[in-house]
XYZ file of C-alpha atoms in Angstrom:
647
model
C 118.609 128.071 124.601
C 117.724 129.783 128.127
C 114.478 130.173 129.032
C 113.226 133.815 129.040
C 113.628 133.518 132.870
C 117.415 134.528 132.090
C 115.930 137.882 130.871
C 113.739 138.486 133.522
C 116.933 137.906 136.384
C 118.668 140.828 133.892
C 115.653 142.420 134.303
C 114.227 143.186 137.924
C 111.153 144.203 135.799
C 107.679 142.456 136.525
C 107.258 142.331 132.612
C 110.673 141.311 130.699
C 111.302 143.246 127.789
C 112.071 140.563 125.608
C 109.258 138.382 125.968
C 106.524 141.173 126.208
C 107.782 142.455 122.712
C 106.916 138.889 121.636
C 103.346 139.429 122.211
C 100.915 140.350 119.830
C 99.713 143.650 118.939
C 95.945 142.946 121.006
C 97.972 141.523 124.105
C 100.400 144.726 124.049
C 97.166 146.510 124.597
C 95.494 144.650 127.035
C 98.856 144.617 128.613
C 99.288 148.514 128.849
C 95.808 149.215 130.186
C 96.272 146.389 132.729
C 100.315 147.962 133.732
C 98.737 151.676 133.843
C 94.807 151.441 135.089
C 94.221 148.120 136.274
C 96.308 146.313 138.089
C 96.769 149.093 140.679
C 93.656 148.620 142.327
C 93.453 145.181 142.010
C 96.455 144.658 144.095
C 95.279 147.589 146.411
C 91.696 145.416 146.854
C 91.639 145.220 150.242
C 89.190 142.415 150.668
C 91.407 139.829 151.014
C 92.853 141.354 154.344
C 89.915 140.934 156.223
C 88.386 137.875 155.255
C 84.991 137.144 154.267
C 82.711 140.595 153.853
C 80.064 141.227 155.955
C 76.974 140.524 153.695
C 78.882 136.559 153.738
C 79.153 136.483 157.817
C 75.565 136.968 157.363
C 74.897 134.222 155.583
C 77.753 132.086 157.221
C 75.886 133.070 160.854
C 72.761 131.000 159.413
C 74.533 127.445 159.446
C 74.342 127.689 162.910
C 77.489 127.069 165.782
C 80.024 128.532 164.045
C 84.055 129.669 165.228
C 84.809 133.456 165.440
C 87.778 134.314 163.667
C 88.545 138.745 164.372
C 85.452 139.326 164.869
C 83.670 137.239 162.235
C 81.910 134.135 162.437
C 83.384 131.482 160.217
C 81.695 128.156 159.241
C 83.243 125.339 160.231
C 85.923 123.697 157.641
C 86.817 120.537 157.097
C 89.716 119.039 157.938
C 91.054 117.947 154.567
C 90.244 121.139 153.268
C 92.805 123.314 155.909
C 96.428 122.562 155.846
C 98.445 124.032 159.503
C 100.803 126.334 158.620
C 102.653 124.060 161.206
C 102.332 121.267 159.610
C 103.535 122.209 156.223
C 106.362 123.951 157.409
C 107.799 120.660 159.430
C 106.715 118.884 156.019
C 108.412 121.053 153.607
C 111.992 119.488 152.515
C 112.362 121.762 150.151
C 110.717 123.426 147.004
C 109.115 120.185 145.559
C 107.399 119.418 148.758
C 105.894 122.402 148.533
C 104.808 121.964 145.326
C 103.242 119.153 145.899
C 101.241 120.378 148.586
C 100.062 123.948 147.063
C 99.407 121.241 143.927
C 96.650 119.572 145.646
C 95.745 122.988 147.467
C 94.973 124.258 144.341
C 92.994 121.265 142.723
C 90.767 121.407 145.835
C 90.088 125.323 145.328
C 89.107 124.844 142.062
C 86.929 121.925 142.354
C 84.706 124.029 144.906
C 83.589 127.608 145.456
C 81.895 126.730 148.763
C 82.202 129.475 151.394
C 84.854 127.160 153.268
C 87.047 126.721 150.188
C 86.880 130.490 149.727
C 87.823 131.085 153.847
C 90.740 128.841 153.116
C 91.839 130.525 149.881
C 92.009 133.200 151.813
C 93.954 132.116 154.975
C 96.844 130.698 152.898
C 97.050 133.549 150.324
C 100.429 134.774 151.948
C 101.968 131.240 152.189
C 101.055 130.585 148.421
C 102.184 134.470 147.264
C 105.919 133.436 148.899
C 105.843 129.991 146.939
C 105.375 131.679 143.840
C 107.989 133.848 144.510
C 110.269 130.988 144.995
C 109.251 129.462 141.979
C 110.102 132.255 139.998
C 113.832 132.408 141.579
C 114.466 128.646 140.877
C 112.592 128.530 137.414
C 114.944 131.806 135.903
C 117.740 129.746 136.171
C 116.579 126.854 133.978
C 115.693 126.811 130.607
C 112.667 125.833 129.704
C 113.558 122.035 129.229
C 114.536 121.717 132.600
C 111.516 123.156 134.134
C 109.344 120.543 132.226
C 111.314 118.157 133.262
C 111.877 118.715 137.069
C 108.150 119.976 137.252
C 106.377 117.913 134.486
C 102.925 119.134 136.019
C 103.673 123.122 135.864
C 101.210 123.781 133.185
C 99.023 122.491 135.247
C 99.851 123.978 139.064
C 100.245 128.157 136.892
C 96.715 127.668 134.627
C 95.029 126.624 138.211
C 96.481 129.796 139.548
C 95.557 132.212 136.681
C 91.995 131.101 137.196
C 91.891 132.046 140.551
C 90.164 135.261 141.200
C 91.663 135.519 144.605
C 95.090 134.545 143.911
C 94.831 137.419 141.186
C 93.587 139.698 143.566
C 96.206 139.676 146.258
C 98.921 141.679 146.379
C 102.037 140.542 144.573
C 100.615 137.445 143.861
C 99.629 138.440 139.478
C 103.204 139.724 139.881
C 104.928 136.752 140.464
C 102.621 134.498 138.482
C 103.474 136.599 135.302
C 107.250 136.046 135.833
C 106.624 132.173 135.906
C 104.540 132.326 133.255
C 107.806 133.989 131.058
C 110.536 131.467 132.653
C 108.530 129.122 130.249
C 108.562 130.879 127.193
C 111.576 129.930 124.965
C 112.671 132.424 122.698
C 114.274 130.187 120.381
C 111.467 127.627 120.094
C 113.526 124.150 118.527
C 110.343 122.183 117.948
C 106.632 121.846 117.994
C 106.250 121.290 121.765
C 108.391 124.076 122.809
C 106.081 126.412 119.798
C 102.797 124.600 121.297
C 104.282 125.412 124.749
C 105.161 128.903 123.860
C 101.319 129.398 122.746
C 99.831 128.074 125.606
C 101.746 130.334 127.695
C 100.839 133.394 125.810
C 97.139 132.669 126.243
C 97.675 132.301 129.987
C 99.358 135.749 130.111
C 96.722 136.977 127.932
C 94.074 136.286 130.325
C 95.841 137.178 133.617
C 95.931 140.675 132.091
C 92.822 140.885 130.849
C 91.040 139.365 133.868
C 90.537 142.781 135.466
C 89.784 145.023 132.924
C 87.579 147.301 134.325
C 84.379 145.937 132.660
C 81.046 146.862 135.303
C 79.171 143.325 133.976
C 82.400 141.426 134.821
C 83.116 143.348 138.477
C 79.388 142.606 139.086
C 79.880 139.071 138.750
C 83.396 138.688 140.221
C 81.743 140.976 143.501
C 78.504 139.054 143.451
C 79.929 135.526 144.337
C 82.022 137.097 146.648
C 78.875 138.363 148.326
C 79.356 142.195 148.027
C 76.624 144.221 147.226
C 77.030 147.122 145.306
C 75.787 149.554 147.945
C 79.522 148.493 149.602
C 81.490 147.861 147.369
C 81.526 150.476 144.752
C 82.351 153.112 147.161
C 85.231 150.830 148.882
C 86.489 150.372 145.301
C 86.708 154.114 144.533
C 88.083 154.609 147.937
C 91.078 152.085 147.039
C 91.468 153.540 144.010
C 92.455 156.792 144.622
C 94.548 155.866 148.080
C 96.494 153.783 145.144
C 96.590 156.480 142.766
C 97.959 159.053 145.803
C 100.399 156.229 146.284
C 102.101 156.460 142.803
C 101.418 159.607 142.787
C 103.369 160.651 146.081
C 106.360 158.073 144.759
C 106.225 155.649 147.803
C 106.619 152.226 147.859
C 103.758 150.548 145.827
C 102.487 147.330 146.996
C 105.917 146.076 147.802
C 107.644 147.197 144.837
C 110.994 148.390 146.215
C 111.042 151.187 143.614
C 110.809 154.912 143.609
C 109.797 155.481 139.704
C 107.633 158.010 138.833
C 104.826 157.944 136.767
C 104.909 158.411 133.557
C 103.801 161.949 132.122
C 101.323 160.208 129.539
C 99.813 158.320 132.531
C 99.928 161.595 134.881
C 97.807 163.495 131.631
C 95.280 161.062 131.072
C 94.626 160.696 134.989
C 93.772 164.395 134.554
C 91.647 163.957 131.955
C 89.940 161.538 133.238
C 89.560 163.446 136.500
C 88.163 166.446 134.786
C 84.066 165.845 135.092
C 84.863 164.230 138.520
C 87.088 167.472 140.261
C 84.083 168.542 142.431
C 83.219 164.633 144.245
C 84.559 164.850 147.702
C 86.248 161.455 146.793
C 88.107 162.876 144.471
C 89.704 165.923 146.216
C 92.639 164.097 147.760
C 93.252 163.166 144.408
C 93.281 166.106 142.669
C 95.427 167.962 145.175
C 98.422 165.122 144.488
C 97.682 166.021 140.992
C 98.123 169.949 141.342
C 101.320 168.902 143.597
C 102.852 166.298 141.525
C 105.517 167.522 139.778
C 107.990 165.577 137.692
C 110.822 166.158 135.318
C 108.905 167.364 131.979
C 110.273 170.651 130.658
C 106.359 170.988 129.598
C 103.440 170.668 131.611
C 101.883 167.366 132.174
C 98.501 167.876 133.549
C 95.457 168.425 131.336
C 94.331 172.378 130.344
C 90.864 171.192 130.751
C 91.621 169.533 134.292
C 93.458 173.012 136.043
C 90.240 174.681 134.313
C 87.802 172.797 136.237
C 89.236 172.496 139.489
C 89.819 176.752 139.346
C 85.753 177.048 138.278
C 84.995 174.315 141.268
C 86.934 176.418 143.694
C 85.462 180.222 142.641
C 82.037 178.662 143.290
C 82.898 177.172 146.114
C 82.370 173.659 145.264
C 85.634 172.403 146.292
C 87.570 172.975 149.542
C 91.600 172.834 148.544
C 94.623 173.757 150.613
C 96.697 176.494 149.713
C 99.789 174.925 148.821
C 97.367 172.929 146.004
C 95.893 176.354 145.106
C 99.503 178.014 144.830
C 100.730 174.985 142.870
C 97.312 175.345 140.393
C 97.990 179.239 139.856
C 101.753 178.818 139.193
C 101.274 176.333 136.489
C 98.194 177.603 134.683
C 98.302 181.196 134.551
C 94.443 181.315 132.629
C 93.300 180.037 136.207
C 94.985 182.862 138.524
C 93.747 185.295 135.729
C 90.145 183.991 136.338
C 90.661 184.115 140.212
C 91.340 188.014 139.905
C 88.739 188.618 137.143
C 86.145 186.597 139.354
C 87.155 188.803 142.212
C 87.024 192.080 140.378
C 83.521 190.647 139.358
C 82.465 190.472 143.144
C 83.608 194.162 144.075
C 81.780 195.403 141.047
C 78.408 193.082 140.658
C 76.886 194.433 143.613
C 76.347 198.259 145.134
C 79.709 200.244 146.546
C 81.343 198.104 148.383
C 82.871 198.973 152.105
C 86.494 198.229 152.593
C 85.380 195.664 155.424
C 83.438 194.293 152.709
C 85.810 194.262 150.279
C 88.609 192.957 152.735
C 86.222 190.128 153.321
C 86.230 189.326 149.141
C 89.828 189.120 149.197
C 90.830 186.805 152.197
C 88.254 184.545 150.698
C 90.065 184.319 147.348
C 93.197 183.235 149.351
C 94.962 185.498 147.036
C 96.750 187.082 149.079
C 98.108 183.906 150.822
C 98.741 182.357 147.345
C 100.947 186.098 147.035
C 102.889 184.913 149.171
C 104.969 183.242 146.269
C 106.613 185.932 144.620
C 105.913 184.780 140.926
C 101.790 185.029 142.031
C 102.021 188.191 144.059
C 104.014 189.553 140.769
C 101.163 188.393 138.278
C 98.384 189.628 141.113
C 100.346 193.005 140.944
C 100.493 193.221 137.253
C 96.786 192.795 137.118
C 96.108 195.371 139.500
C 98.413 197.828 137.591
C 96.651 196.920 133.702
C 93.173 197.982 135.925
C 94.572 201.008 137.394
C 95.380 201.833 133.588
C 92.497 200.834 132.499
C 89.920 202.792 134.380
C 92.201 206.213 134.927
C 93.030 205.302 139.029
C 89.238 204.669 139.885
C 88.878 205.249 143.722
C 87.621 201.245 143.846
C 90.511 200.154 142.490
C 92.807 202.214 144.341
C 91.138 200.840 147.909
C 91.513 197.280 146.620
C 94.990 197.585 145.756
C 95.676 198.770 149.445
C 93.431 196.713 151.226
C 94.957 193.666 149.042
C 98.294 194.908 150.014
C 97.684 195.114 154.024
C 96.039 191.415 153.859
C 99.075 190.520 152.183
C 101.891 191.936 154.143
C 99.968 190.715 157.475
C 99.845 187.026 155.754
C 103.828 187.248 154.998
C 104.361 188.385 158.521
C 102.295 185.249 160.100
C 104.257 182.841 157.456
C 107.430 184.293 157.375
C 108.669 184.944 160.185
C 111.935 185.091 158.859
C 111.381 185.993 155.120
C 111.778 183.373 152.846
C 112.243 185.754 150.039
C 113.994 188.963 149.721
C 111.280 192.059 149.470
C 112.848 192.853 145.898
C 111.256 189.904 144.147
C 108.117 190.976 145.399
C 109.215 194.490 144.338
C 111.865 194.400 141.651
C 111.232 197.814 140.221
C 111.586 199.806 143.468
C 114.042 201.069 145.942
C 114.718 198.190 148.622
C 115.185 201.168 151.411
C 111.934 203.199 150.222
C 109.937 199.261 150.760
C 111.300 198.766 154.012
C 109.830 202.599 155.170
C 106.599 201.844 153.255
C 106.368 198.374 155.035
C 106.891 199.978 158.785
C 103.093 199.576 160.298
C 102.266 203.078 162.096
C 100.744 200.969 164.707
C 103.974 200.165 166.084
C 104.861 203.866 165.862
C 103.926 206.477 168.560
C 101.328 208.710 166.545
C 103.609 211.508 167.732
C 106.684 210.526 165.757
C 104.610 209.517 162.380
C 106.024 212.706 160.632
C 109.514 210.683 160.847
C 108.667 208.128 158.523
C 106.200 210.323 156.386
C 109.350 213.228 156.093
C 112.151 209.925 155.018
C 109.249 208.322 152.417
C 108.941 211.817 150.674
C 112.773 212.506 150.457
C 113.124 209.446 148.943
C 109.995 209.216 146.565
C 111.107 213.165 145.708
C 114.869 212.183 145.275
C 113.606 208.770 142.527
C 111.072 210.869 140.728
C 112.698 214.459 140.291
C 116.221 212.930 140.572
C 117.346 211.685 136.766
C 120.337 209.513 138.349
C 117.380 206.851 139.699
C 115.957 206.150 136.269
C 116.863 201.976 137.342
C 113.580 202.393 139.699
C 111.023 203.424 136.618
C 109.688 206.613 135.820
C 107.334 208.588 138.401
C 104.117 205.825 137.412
C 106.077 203.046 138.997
C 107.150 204.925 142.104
C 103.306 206.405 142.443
C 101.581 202.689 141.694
C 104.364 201.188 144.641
C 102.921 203.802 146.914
C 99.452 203.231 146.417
C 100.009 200.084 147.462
C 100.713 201.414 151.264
C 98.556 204.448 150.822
C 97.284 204.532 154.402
C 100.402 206.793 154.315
C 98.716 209.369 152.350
C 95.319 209.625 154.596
C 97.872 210.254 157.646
C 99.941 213.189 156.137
C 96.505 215.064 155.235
C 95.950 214.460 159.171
C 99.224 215.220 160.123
C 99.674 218.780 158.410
C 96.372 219.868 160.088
C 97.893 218.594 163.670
C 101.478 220.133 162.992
C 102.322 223.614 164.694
C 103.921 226.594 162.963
C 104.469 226.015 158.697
C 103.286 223.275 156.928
C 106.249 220.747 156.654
C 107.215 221.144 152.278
C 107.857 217.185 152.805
C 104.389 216.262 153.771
C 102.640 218.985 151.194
C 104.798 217.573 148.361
C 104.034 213.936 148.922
C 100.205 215.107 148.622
C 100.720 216.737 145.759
C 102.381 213.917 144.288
C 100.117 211.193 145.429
C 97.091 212.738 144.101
C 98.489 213.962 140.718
C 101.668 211.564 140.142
C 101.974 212.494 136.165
C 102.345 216.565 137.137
C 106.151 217.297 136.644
C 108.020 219.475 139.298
C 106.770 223.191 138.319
C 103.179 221.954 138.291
C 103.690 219.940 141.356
C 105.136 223.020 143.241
C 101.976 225.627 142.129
C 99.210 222.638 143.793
C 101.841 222.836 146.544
C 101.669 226.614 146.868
C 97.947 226.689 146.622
C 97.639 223.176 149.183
C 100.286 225.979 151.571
C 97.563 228.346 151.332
C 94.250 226.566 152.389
C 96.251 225.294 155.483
C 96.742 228.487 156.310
C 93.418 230.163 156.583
C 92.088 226.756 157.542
C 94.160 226.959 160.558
C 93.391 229.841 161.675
C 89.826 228.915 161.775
C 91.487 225.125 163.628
C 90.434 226.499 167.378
C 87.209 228.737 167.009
C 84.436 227.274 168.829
C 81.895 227.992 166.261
C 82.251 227.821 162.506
C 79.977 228.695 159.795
C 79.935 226.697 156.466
C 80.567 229.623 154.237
C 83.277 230.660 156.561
C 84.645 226.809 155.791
C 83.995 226.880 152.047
C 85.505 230.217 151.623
C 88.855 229.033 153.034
C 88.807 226.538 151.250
C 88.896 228.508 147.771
C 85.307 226.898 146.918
C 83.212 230.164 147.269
C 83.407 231.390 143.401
C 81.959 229.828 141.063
C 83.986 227.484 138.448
C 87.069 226.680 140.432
C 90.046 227.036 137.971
C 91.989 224.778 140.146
C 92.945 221.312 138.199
C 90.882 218.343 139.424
C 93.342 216.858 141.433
C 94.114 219.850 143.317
C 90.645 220.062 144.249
C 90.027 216.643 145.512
C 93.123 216.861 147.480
C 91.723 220.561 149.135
C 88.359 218.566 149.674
C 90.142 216.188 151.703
C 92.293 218.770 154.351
C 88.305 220.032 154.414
C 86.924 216.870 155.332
C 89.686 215.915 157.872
C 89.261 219.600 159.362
C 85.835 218.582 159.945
C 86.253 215.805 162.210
C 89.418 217.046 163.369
C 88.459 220.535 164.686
C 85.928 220.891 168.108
C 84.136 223.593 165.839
C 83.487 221.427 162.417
C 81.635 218.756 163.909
C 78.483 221.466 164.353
C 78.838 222.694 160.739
C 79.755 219.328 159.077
C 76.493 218.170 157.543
C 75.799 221.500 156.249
C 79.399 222.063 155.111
C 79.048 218.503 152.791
C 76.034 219.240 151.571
C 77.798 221.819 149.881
C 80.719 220.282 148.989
C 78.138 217.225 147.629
C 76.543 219.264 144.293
C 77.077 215.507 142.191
C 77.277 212.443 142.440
C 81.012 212.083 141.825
C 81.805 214.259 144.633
C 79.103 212.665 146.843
C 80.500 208.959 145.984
C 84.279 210.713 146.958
C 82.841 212.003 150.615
C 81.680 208.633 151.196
C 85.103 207.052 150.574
C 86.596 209.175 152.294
C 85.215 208.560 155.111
C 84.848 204.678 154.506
C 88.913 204.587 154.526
C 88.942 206.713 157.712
C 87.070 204.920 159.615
C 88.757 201.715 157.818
C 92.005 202.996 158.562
C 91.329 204.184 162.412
C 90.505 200.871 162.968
C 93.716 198.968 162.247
C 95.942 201.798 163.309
C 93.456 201.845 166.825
C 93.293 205.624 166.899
C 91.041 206.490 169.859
C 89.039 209.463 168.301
C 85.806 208.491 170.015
C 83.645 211.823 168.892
C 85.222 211.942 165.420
C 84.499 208.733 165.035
C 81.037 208.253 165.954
C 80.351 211.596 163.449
C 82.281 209.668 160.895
C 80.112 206.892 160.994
C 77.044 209.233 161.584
C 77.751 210.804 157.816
C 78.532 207.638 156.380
C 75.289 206.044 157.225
C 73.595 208.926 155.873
C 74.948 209.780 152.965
C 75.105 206.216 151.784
C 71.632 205.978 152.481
C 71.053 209.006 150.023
C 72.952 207.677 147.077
């Protein structure tokens, strides 16, 4: 019979299939917990690399003269003790030489744990790692009759090994004994030495993989006569621990294992359980980002429901700092989360008195939301969410400024990171006209002021043409071409300027996109009367445009507000209210008569919460656009401050 070492050459497996089925049901166990949690770090310990710790050179320094060895000072070891790496090699005929030697190398180790025997343990821990290795490639090709009988003493050189903490320890060396270990097993035991042999093997296999369970009373004592205190070492442990984790996790090369296997999706899930009360330890964030990156080949997710939930609440409150590719990859495979970001946003703009957009602006940059938009499956969710709120609350003025000011954070963040587009505008967009998002998307900054009406004249042709036009039905009814406009309604505020700065008739392109944007769910005959009457007010307003002096009843009369119980529909009057409130800082003659003009105007609280709005997303908008209006803007701000201070 061949040993099991004929398996393990099939096999370029550290454990051989064959032989680990063998093994009971306990050392299966041990086995696994070893293979998935254990071992890792063990072979990731890095205090084999730099000799003794510190808290020993302290006590080493007290024998007195001692040799410094990078940086440390080393007792003095005897001679007998230290074998030249020299030396050896110009002894070493061959594999049994070497045996030999490492044989008495090891009986001396184990015989004393003096701080010399330990400094040489250390210093030939590569040497030894690469005779194992050898071993194992001349041992799989015997049986295991032959290796008894060309190296009677075996059993003795591999159980002096398996007790060695710091042959355990060191890189590939547990590797490499295991695979020895197996050449001995025989598989097809003949007679009561090969079935006594088998046993004894077992139990040595047994205990390799158990050495290093992660008990704290058995670390304590393994750290403690290596002369760590727990002050250093438990940190350094974590440390190693997750650089190993990252290392699986990011598929490199682990601990010289020429292999590129991934871990497996059990493994992946329970490290995210386990990280889940531990998300929010600045130790731990590396981790968890390789975790939120980490993606393998399961048609279903892998990570924990509890672990995305925790990391989401530890970034809302600002207890974790992650980047925004790990915040993108946490929102695109956990949807709950990304719904929480937006709710806990929503939350901010509403917990607290009306918000400015500068505020507000402020809120949404620090979601990274609209970075995270960037992705077209987020910015598609994000825009869904906005849309069930718009529903929800009947087109509140809030929600209306968020959705803009959301939108202009998140067009200038695809401008910084796209340069060229990554992503074609109609998977951010799939319901709309690709033409009518490339107008909407045009910035007016880079537009004279002079030629806006170009773009304002080609948005409402188009908008008209999709919502009155029953050929365009593939772009959604008039709610989807309103909500897509919202989104860039900085177009809006500019028309209501731009008919009270145009010469001769009001342009029927500018006065129907008003109409439209302020009462989107009025079909064309209903939408041409708020035109008719919108045609009106401009008219006697502009008449009034270059008198020096105004007086407020002259203002509120032209503007149809004089009788009492205005018939006109809602909508038509909030849109009047705002050609009055633009004619006010607009025209040399309003600014004397525009306190007195909104305190009439301001008879509730709705009306007074509209004024200040309005004059919120002026001065909001004036500000990106750079408008120089120095006078209207100072008056702006003047009747902000005020009436804010009123409500």
């Amino acid at each position: 019979m061949k040993s099991g070492g004929n398996q393990a050459q099939a096999s370029e497996s550290p454990f051989p299939v064959e032989i680990i089925k063998e093994l009971t049901s306990s050392f299966e166990a041990v086995a696994q917990i070893c293979q998935q949690r254990f071992a890792v770090w063990c072979r990731h310990y890095d205090l084999l690399e730099s000799g003794i710790p510190r808290s020993l050179g302290k006590k080493i320094r007290k024998k007195g003269k001692n040799a410094t060895t990078g940086g440390i000072k080393m007792a003095t070891v005897k001679v007998h003790h230290l074998f030249p790496s020299a030396e050896m090699a110009q002894d070493s005929g061959g594999l049994f030489s070497d045996y030999q030697f490492w044989m008495c190398k090891l009986s001396v180790w184990g015989q004393a744990s003096t701080l010399e025997t330990q400094q040489d343990t250390c210093h030939h821990l590569p040497q030894f790692q690469e005779f194992l290795r050898q071993m194992y490639e001349a041992l799989k090709e015997m049986d295991s009759s032959t290796v008894i009988e060309r190296f009677p003493t075996i059993d003795q050189l591999l159980a002096k090994t398996c007790w060695n903490p710091f042959i355990l320890a060191y890189d590939e060396s547990q590797k490499f004994l295991i695979w020895c270990l197996c050449c001995l097993i025989n598989k097809e035991p003949q007679n009561s030495g090969e079935l006594k042999l088998n046993s004894w093997t077992r139990r040595l296999l047994s205990h390799i993989l158990s050495a290093f369970r992660l008990n704290i009373k058995e670390v304590g004592l393994f750290t403690q006569s290596l002369g760590y205190a727990p002050v250093d070492y438990y940190p350094s442990l974590l440390k190693n621990m997750v650089l190993s984790l990252l290392s699986e996790l990011r598929e490199n090369h682990l601990n010289g294992f020429n292999t590129q296997r991934q871990m497996a999706p059990e493994r992946v899930r329970s490290l995210s359980r386990v990280c889940v009360p531990l998300v929010t330890l600045p130790d731990f964030e590396p981790l968890v980002e390789a975790l939120l990156t980490y993606h393998g080949h399961e048609p279903q997710e892998m990570l924990w429901p509890e672990f995305f939930d925790a990391v989401n609440e530890a970034f809302l409150l600002k207890k974790i700092s992650l980047s925004k590719s790990a915040i993108v990859c946490l929102w695109l495979r956990h949807l709950p989360s990304l719904e929480k970001a937006m709710l806990h946003l929503f939350e901010k703009l509403t917990s607290s008195e009306r918000n400015f957009l500068r505020r507000i602006e402020c809120f949404i940059k620090d979601s990274l939301l609209p970075e995270a938009a960037c992705h077209p499956a987020i910015f598609r969710m994000v825009d869904e969410m906005f849309r069930y709120a718009l529903l929800e609350t009947d087109g509140a003025p809030e929600v209306l400024a968020t959705i803009q000011v959301f939108t202009w954070c998140f067009v200038e963040t695809l401008e910084k990171e796209n340069k060229q587009l990554k992503f074609t505008l109609k998977t951010y967009f799939p319901y709309a006209s690709p033409s009518l998002v490339m107008v909407l998307l045009q910035y007016p900054k880079d537009i004279p002021q002079s030629l806006w009406h170009q773009p304002l004249k080609h948005i409402s042709e188009m908008l008209r043409e999709i919502v009155e036009d029953q050929t365009h039905r593939s772009y959604g009814g008039p709610f989807e071409s309103w909500f897509l406009f919202v989104h860039f309604g900085g177009w809006a505020d500019i028309a209501a300027e731009q008919l009270l700065m145009s010469e001769g008739e009001p342009p029927d392109a500018l006065l129907w996109l008003l109409a439209f944007s302020y009462s989107p769910r009025d079909g064309s005959q209903k939408r041409a009367q708020t035109m008719v009457e919108v045609k009106s007010v401009l008219g006697r307003l502009m008449k009034l445009l270059r008198r020096p002096t105004l007086s407020a009843r002259e203002l509120q009369t032209a503007a149809g507000e004089s009788q009492g119980g205005d018939p006109r529909p809602p909508a038509c009057r909030q849109l009047i209210r705002c050609l009055l409130l633009n004619f006010l800082l607009w025209a040399p003659g309003g600014h004397a008569v525009a306190r007195e003009v909104i305190a009439l105007m301001a008879q509730t609280d709705e009306v007074t919460h509209e004024i200040i709005g309005f004059l919120d997303q002026t001065l909001y908008r004036w500000d990106r656009l750079c408008v120089e209006a120095p006078t209207s803007r100072k008056l702006a701000r003047e009747l902000l401050t005020e009436l804010h201070a009123k409500v």
